[in-house]
Coordinates of N, CA and C in Angstrom, one line a residue:
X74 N 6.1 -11.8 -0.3 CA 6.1 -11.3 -1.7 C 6.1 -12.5 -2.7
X75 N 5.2 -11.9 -3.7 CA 5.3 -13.5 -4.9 C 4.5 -12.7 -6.0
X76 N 5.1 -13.4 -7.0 CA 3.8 -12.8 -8.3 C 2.8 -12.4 -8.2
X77 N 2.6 -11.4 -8.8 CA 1.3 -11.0 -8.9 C 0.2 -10.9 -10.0
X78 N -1.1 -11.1 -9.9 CA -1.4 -11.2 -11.3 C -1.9 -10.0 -11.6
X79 N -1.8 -8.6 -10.5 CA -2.5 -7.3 -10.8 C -1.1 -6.8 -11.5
X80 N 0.0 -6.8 -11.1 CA 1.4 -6.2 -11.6 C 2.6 -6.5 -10.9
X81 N 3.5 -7.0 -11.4 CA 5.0 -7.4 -10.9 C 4.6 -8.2 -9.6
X82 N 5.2 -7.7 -8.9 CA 5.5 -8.3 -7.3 C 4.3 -8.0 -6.6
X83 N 3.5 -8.3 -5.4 CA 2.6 -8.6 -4.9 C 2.7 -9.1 -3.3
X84 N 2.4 -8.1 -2.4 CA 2.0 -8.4 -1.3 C 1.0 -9.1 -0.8
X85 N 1.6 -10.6 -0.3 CA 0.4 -11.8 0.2 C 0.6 -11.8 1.4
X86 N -1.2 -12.4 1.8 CA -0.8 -12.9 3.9 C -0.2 -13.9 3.9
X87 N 0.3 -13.9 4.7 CA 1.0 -15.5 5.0 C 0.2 -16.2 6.2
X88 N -0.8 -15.6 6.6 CA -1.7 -16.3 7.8 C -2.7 -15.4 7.8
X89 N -3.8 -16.0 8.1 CA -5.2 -14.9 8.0 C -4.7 -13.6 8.8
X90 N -5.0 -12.6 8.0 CA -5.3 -11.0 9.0 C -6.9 -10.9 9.0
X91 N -6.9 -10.3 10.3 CA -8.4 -9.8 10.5 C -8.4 -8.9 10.6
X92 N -10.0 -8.5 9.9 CA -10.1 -7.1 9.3 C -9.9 -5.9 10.7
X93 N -9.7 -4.8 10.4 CA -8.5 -4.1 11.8 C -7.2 -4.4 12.3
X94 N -6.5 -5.6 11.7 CA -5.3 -5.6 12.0 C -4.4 -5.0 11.4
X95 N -3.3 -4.7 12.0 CA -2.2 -3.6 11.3 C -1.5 -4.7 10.8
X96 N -1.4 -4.7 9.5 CA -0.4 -5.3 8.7 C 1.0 -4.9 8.7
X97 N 1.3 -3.6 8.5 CA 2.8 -3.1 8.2 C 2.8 -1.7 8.7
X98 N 4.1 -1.3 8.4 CA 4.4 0.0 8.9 C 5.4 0.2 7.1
X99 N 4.3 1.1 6.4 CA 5.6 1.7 4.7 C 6.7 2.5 5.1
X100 N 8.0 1.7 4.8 CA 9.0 2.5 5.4 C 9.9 2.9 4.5
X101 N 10.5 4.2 4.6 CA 11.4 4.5 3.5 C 11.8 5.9 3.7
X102 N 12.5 6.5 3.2 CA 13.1 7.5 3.0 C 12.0 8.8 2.9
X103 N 12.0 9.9 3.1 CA 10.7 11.2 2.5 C 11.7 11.2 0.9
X104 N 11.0 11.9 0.1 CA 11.5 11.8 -1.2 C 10.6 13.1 -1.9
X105 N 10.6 13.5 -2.7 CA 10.1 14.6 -3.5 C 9.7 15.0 -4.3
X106 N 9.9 13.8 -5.4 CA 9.6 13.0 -6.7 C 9.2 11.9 -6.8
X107 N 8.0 11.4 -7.7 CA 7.4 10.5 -7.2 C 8.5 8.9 -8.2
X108 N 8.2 7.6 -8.0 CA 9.3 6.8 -8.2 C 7.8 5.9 -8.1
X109 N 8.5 4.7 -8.6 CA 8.2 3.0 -8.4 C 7.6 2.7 -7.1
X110 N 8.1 3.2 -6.1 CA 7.7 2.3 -4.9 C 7.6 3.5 -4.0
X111 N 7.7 4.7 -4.6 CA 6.1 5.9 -3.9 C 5.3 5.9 -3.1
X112 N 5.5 6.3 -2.0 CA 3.7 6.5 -1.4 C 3.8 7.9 -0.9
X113 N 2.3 8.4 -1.1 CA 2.2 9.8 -1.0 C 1.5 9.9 0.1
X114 N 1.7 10.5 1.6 CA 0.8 10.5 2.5 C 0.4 12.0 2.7
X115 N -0.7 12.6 2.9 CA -1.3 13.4 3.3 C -0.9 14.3 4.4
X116 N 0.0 15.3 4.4 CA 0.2 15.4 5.7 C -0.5 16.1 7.1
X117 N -2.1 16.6 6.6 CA -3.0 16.8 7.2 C -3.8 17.3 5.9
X118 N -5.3 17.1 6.9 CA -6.3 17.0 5.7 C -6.7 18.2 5.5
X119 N -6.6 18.1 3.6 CA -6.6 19.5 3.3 C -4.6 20.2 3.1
X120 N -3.9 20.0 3.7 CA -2.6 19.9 3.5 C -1.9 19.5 2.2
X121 N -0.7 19.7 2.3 CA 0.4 19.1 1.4 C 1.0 17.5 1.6
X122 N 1.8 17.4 0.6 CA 1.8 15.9 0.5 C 3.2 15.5 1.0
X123 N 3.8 14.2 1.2 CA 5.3 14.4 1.5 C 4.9 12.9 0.7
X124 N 6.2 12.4 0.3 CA 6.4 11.2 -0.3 C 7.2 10.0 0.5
X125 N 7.4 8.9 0.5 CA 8.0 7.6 1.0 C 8.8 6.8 0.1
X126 N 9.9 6.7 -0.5 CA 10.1 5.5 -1.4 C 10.2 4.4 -0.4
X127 N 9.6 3.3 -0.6 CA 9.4 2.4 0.1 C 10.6 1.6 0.0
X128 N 11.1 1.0 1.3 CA 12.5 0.4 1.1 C 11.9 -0.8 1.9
X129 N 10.7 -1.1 2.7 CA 10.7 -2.8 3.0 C 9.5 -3.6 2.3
X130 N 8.8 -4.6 2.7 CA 8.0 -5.8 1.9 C 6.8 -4.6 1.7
X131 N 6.6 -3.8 2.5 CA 5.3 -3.1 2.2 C 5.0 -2.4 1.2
X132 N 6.0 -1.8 0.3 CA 6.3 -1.5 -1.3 C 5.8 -2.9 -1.9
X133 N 5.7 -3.7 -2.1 CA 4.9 -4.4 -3.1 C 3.3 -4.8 -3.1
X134 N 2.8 -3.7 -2.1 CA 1.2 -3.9 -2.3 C 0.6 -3.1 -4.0
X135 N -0.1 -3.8 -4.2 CA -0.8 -3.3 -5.8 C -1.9 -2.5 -5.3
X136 N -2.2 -1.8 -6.2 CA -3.4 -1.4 -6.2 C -4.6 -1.9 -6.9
X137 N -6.1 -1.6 -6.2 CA -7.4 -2.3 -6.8 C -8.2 -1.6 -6.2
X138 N -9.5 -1.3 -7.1 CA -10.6 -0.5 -6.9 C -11.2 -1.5 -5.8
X139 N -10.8 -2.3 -5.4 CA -12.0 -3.1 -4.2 C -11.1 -3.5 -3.4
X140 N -10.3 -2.9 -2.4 CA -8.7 -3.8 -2.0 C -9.2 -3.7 -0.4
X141 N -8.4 -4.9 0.0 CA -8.5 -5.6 0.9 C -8.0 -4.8 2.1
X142 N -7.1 -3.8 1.6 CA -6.8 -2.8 3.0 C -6.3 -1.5 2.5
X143 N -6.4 -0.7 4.1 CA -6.1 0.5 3.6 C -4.8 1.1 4.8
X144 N -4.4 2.3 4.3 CA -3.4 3.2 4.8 C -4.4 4.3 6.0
X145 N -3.2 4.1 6.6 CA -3.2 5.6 7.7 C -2.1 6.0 8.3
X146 N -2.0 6.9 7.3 CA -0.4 7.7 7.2 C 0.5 6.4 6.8
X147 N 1.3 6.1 7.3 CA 2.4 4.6 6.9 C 2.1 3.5 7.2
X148 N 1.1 3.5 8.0 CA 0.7 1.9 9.0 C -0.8 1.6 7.7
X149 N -0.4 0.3 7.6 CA -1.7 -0.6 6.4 C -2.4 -1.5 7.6
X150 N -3.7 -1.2 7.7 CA -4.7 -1.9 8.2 C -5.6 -3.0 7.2
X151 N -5.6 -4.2 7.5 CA -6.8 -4.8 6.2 C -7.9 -4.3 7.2
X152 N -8.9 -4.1 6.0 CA -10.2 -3.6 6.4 C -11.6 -4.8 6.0
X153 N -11.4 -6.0 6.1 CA -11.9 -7.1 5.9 C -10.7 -8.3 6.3
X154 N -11.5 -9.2 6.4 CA -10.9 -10.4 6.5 C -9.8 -11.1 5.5
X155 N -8.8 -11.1 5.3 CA -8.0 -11.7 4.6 C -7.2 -12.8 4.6
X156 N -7.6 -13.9 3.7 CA -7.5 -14.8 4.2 C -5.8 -15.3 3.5
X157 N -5.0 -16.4 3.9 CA -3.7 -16.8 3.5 C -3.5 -16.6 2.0
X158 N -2.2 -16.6 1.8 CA -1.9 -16.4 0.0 C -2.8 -15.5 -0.5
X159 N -3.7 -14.5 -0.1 CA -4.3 -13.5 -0.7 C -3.6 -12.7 -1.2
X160 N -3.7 -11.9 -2.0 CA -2.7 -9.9 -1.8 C -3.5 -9.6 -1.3
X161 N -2.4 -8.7 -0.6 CA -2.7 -7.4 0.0 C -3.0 -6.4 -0.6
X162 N -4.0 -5.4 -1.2 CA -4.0 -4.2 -2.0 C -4.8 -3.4 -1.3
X163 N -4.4 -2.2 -2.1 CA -4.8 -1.0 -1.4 C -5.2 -0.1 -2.7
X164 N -6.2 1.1 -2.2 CA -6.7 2.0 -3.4 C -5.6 3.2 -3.9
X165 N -5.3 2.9 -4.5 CA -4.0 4.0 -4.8 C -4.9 5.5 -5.0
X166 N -5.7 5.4 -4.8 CA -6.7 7.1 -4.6 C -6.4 7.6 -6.2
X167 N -6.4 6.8 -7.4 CA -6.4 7.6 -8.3 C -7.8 7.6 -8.9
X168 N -7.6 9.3 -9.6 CA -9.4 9.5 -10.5 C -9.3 9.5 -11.5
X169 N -9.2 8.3 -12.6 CA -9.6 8.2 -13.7 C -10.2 8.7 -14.4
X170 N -11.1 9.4 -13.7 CA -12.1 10.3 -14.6 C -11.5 11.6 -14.7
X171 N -10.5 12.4 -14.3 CA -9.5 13.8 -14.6 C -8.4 12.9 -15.5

C-alpha cells in the first residue's frame, strides 16, 4: 500500500504478477450498506448482490477504466502483466452514462 495518484491509498506489486495470477483474496465482513472499502459481489448471474467491507490490503485497489486486474467473486486475478510498484486496479463496473 502507498499513495496513490488515482485516490488516497493504492494497491502496488511488490514483484511482477503475471497476468492469471491470483493476487488476493477481498476479505471482510458481508455488510448491507455500501461504505468506503465496499465490494459488491454478484451472487449469481442475474442474481442479487451481497457486500464485503474490506478489512485487509485488498481494500486499497482503485478503480480505472483500463485496470490491470480483475475480481471473481473475492479472489483478484491481474489479467496482464504487472510489473513492480505498479497499482493494482480494478473496474469498479460503474455506468456513467445512467
Amino acid at each position: 500500500m502507498a499513495r496513490s495518484n488515482i485516490h488516497g491509498e493504492g494497491l502496488f506489486a511488490s514483484e511482477t504478477l503475471p497476468g492469471g495470477k491470483l493476487i488476493g483474496v477481498y476479505d471482510g465482513p458481508r455488510v448491507e450498506e455500501d461504505g468506503l472499502h465496499v465490494l459488491w459481489v454478484e451472487d449469481e448471474p442475474g442474481g442479487g448482490w451481497t457486500g464485503y467491507d474490506g478489512q485487509n490490503e485488498m481494500r486499497y485497489m482503485n478503480h480505472s477504466a483500463q485496470p490491470n486486474a480483475e475480481m471473481d467473486g473475492l479472489e483478484c486475478y491481474a489479467i496482464e502483466d504487472i510489473p513492480p510498484h505498479t497499482e493494482i486496479t480494478i473496474d469498479y463496473g460503474w455506468d456513467d452514462e445512467t
